[in-house]
Tab-separated table of C-alpha atoms in Angstrom:
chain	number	residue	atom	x	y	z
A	330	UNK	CA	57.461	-12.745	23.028
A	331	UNK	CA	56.093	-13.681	19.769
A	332	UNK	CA	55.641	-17.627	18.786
A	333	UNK	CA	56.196	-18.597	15.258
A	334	UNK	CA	55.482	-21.952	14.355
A	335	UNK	CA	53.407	-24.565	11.702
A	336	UNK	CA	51.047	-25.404	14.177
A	337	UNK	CA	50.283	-25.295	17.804
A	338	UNK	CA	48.280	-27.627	19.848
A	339	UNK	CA	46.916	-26.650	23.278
A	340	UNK	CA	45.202	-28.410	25.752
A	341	UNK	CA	41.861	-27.970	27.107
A	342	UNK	CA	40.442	-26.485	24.381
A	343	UNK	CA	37.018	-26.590	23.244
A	344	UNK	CA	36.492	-28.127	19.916
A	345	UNK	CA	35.306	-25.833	16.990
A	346	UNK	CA	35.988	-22.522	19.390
A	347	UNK	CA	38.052	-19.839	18.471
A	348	UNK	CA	41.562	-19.382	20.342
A	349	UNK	CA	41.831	-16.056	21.822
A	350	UNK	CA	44.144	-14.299	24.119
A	351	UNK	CA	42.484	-14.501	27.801
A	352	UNK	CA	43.070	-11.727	30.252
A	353	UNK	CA	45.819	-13.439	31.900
A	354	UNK	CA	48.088	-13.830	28.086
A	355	UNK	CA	47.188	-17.380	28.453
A	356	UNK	CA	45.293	-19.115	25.362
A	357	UNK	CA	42.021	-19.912	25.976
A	358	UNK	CA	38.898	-20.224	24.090
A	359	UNK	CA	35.680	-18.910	23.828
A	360	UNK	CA	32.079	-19.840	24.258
A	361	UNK	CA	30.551	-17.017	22.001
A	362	UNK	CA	32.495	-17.275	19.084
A	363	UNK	CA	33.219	-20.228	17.244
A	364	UNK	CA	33.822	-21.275	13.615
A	365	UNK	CA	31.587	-24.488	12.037
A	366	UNK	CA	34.771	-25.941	10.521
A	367	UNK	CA	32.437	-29.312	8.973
A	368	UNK	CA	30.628	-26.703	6.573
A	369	UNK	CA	32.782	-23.939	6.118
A	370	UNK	CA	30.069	-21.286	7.969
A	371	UNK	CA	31.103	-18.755	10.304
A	372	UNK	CA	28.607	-18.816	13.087
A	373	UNK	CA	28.090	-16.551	16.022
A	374	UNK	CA	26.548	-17.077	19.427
A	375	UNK	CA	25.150	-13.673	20.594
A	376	UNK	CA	24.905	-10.274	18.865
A	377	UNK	CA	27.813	-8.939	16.297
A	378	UNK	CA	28.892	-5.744	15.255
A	379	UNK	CA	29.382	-5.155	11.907
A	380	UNK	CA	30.473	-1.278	10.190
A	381	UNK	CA	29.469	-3.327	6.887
A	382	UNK	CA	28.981	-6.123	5.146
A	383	UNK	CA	29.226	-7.503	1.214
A	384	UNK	CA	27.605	-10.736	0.706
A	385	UNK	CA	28.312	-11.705	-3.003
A	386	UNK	CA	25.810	-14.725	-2.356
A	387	UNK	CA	22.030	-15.534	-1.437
A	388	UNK	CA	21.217	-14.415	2.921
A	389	UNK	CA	18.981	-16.875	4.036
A	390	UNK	CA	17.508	-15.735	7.209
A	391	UNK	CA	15.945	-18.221	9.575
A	392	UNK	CA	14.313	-15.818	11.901
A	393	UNK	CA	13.103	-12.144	11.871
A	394	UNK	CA	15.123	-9.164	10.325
A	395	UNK	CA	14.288	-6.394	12.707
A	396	UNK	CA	15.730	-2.955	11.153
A	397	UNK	CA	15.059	0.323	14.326
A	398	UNK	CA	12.887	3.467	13.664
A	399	UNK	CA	14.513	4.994	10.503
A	400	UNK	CA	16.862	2.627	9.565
A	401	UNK	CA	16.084	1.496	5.698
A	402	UNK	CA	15.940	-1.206	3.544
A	403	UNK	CA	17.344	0.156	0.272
A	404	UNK	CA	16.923	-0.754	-3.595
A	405	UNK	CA	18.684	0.221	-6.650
A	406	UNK	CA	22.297	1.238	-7.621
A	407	UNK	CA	20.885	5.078	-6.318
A	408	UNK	CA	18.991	3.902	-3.415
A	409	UNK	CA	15.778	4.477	-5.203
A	410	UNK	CA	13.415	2.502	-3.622
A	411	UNK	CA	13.338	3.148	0.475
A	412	UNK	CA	11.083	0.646	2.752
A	413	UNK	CA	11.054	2.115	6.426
A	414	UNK	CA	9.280	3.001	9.389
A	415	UNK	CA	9.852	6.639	11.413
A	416	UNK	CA	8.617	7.131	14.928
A	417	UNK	CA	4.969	7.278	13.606
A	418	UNK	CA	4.660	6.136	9.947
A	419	UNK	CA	5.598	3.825	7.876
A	420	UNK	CA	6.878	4.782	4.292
A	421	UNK	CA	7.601	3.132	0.944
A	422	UNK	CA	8.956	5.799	-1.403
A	423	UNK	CA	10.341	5.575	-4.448
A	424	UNK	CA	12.464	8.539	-5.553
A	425	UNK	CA	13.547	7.015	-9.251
A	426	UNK	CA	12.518	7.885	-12.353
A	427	UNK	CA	10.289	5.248	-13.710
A	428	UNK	CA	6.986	4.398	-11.850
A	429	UNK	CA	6.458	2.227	-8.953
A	430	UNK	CA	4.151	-0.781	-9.926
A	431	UNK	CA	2.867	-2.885	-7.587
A	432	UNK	CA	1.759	-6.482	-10.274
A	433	UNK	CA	-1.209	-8.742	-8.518
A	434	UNK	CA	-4.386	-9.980	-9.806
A	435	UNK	CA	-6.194	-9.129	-7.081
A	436	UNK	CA	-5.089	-6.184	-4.945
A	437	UNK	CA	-6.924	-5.469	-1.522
A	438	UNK	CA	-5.638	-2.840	1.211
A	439	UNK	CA	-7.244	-3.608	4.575
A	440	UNK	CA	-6.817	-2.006	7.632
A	441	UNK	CA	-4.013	-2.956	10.055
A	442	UNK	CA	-5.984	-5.249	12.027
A	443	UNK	CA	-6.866	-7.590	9.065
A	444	UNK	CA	-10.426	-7.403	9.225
A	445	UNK	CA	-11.367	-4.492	6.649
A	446	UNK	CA	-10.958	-3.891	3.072
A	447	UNK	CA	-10.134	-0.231	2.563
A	448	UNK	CA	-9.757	-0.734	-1.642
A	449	UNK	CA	-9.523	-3.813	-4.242
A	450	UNK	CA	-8.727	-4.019	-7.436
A	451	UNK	CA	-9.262	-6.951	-9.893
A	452	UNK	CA	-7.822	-7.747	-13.188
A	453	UNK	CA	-10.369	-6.943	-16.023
A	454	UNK	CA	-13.259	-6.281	-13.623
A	455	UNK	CA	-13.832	-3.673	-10.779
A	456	UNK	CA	-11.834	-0.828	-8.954
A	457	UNK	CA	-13.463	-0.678	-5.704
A	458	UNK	CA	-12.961	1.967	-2.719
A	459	UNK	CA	-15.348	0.947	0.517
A	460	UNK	CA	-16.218	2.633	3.398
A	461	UNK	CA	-16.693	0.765	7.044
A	462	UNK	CA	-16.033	-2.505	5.454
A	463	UNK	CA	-18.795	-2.291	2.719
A	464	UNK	CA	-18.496	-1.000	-0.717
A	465	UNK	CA	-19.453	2.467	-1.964
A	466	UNK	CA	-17.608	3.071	-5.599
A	467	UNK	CA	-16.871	0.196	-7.760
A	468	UNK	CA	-15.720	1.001	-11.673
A	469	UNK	CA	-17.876	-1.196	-14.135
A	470	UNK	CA	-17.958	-1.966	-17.858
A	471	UNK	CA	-20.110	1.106	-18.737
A	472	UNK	CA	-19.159	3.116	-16.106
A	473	UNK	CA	-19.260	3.266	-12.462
A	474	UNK	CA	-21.954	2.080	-9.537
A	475	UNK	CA	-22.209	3.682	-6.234
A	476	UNK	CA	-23.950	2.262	-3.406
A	477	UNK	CA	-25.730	4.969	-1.117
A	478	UNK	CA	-25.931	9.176	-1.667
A	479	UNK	CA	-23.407	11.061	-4.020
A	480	UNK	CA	-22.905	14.760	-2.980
A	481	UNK	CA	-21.001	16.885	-5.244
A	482	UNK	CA	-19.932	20.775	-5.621
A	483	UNK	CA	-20.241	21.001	-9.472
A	484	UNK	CA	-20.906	17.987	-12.205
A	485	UNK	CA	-21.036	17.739	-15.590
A	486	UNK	CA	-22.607	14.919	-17.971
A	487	UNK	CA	-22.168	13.894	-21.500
A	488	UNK	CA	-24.140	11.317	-21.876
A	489	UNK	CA	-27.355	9.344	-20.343
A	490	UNK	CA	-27.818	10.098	-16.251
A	491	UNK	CA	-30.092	7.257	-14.762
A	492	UNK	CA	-31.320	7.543	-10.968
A	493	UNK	CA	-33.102	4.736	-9.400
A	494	UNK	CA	-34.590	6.823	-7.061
A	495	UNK	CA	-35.083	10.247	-5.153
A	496	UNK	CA	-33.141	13.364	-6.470
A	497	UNK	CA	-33.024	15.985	-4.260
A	498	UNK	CA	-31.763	19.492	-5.789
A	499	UNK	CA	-31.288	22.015	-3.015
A	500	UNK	CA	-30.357	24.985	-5.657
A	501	UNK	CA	-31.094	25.702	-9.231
A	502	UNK	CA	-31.397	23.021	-11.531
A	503	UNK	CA	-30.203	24.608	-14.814
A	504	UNK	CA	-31.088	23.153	-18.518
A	505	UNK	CA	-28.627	24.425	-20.820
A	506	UNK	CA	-28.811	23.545	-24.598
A	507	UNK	CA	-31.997	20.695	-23.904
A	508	UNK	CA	-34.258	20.566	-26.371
A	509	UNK	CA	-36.236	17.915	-24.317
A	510	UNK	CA	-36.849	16.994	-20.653
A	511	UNK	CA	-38.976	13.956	-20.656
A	512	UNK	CA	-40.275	12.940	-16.776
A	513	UNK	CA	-42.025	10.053	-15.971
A	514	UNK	CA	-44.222	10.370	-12.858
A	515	UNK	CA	-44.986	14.006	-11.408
A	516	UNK	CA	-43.033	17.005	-11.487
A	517	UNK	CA	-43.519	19.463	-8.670
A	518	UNK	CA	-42.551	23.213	-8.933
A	519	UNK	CA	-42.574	24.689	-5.390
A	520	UNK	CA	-42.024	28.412	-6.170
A	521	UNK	CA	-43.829	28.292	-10.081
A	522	UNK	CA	-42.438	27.564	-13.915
A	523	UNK	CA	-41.259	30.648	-15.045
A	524	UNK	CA	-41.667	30.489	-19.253
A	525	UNK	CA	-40.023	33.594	-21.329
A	526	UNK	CA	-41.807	35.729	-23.761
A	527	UNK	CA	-42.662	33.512	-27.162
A	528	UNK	CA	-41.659	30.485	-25.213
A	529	UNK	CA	-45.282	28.110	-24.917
A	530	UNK	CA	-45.866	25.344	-22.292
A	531	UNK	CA	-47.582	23.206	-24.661
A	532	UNK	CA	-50.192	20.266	-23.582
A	533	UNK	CA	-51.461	17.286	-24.916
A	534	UNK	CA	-50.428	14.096	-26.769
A	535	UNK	CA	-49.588	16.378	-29.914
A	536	UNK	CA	-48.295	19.207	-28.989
């Protein structure tokens, strides 16, 4: 039978619950659900459901948002920007057209326990990368400074090359296009100096 009327009073009723149907038809409230009708908030004891929802306003959350393995929180009218984490990774891609730019005067990356720094970079001073907590490669006005060996495959200079220091050349050391090789301190040639035809070594203070 359906009721019709302006309003309906029942009672024992629990203020501020909301009126449902219990399993026996009679009216009842209950304890999960219940409206704040003082500030006009809808407020839920428990978990909820939702397929969707459209806030037009500012979420203020008071406590954690936990989102499950490869569920995403999404950016831009295309869903550009993605922040999520699969079943071993976690990802931040950006799929858009422009560039992602991360805006800090001092960016560090440390390690997941908090207690390394992996990279920093400062406004209008250094790019650094380190290496076990202690830095290796940092960029510098003139160029860059690296703390401990540099091996490399191939290398080319234009410009001045200055080595505090041992070098150790396991292969050939090639001068191409030198019209001078000035070294300080003594030169050792473990297999000879090998000078072409009408090619001089020359000695002394003018030669």
């Amino acid at each position: 039978t359906d009721l019709s009327a302006s309003s309906l009073i029942v009672s024992d009723l629990t203020s501020g619950r909301v009126v449902i149907a219990g399993g026996s038809g009679a009216v009842e409230d209950n304890a999960n659900l219940k409206f704040n009708t003082t500030t006009s908030e809808f407020e839920v004891v428990g978990h909820t459901i939702l397929d969707s929802i459209n806030v037009s306003g500012i979420s203020t959350f008071q406590n954690n948002v936990q989102l499950l393995d490869n569920d995403k929180l999404q950016f831009g009218d295309s869903q550009d920007l993605e922040i999520y984490h699969d079943t071993g990774s976690s990802h931040i891609k950006d799929t858009g057209t422009g560039e992602l730019i991360l805006n800090s005067n001092e960016l560090r990356i440390k390690n997941a326990a908090d207690n390394e720094t992996m990279a920093r970079f400062i406004q209008d001073g250094a790019s650094e990368l380190w290496y076990n907590n202690n830095i290796k490669l940092a960029t510098t006005a003139t160029g860059i400074s690296v703390t401990g060996n540099v091996s490399a495959v191939d290398g080319a200079f234009s410009g001045n090359l200055t080595v505090t220091g041992n070098v150790g050349i396991a292969g050939t050391l090639t001068y191409e296009d030198v019209s001078r090789v000035d070294a300080v301190g003594l030169s050792t040639f473990r297999e000879g100096l090998f000078i072409p035809d009408n090619q001089k070594a020359q000695f002394g203070n003018a030669a």
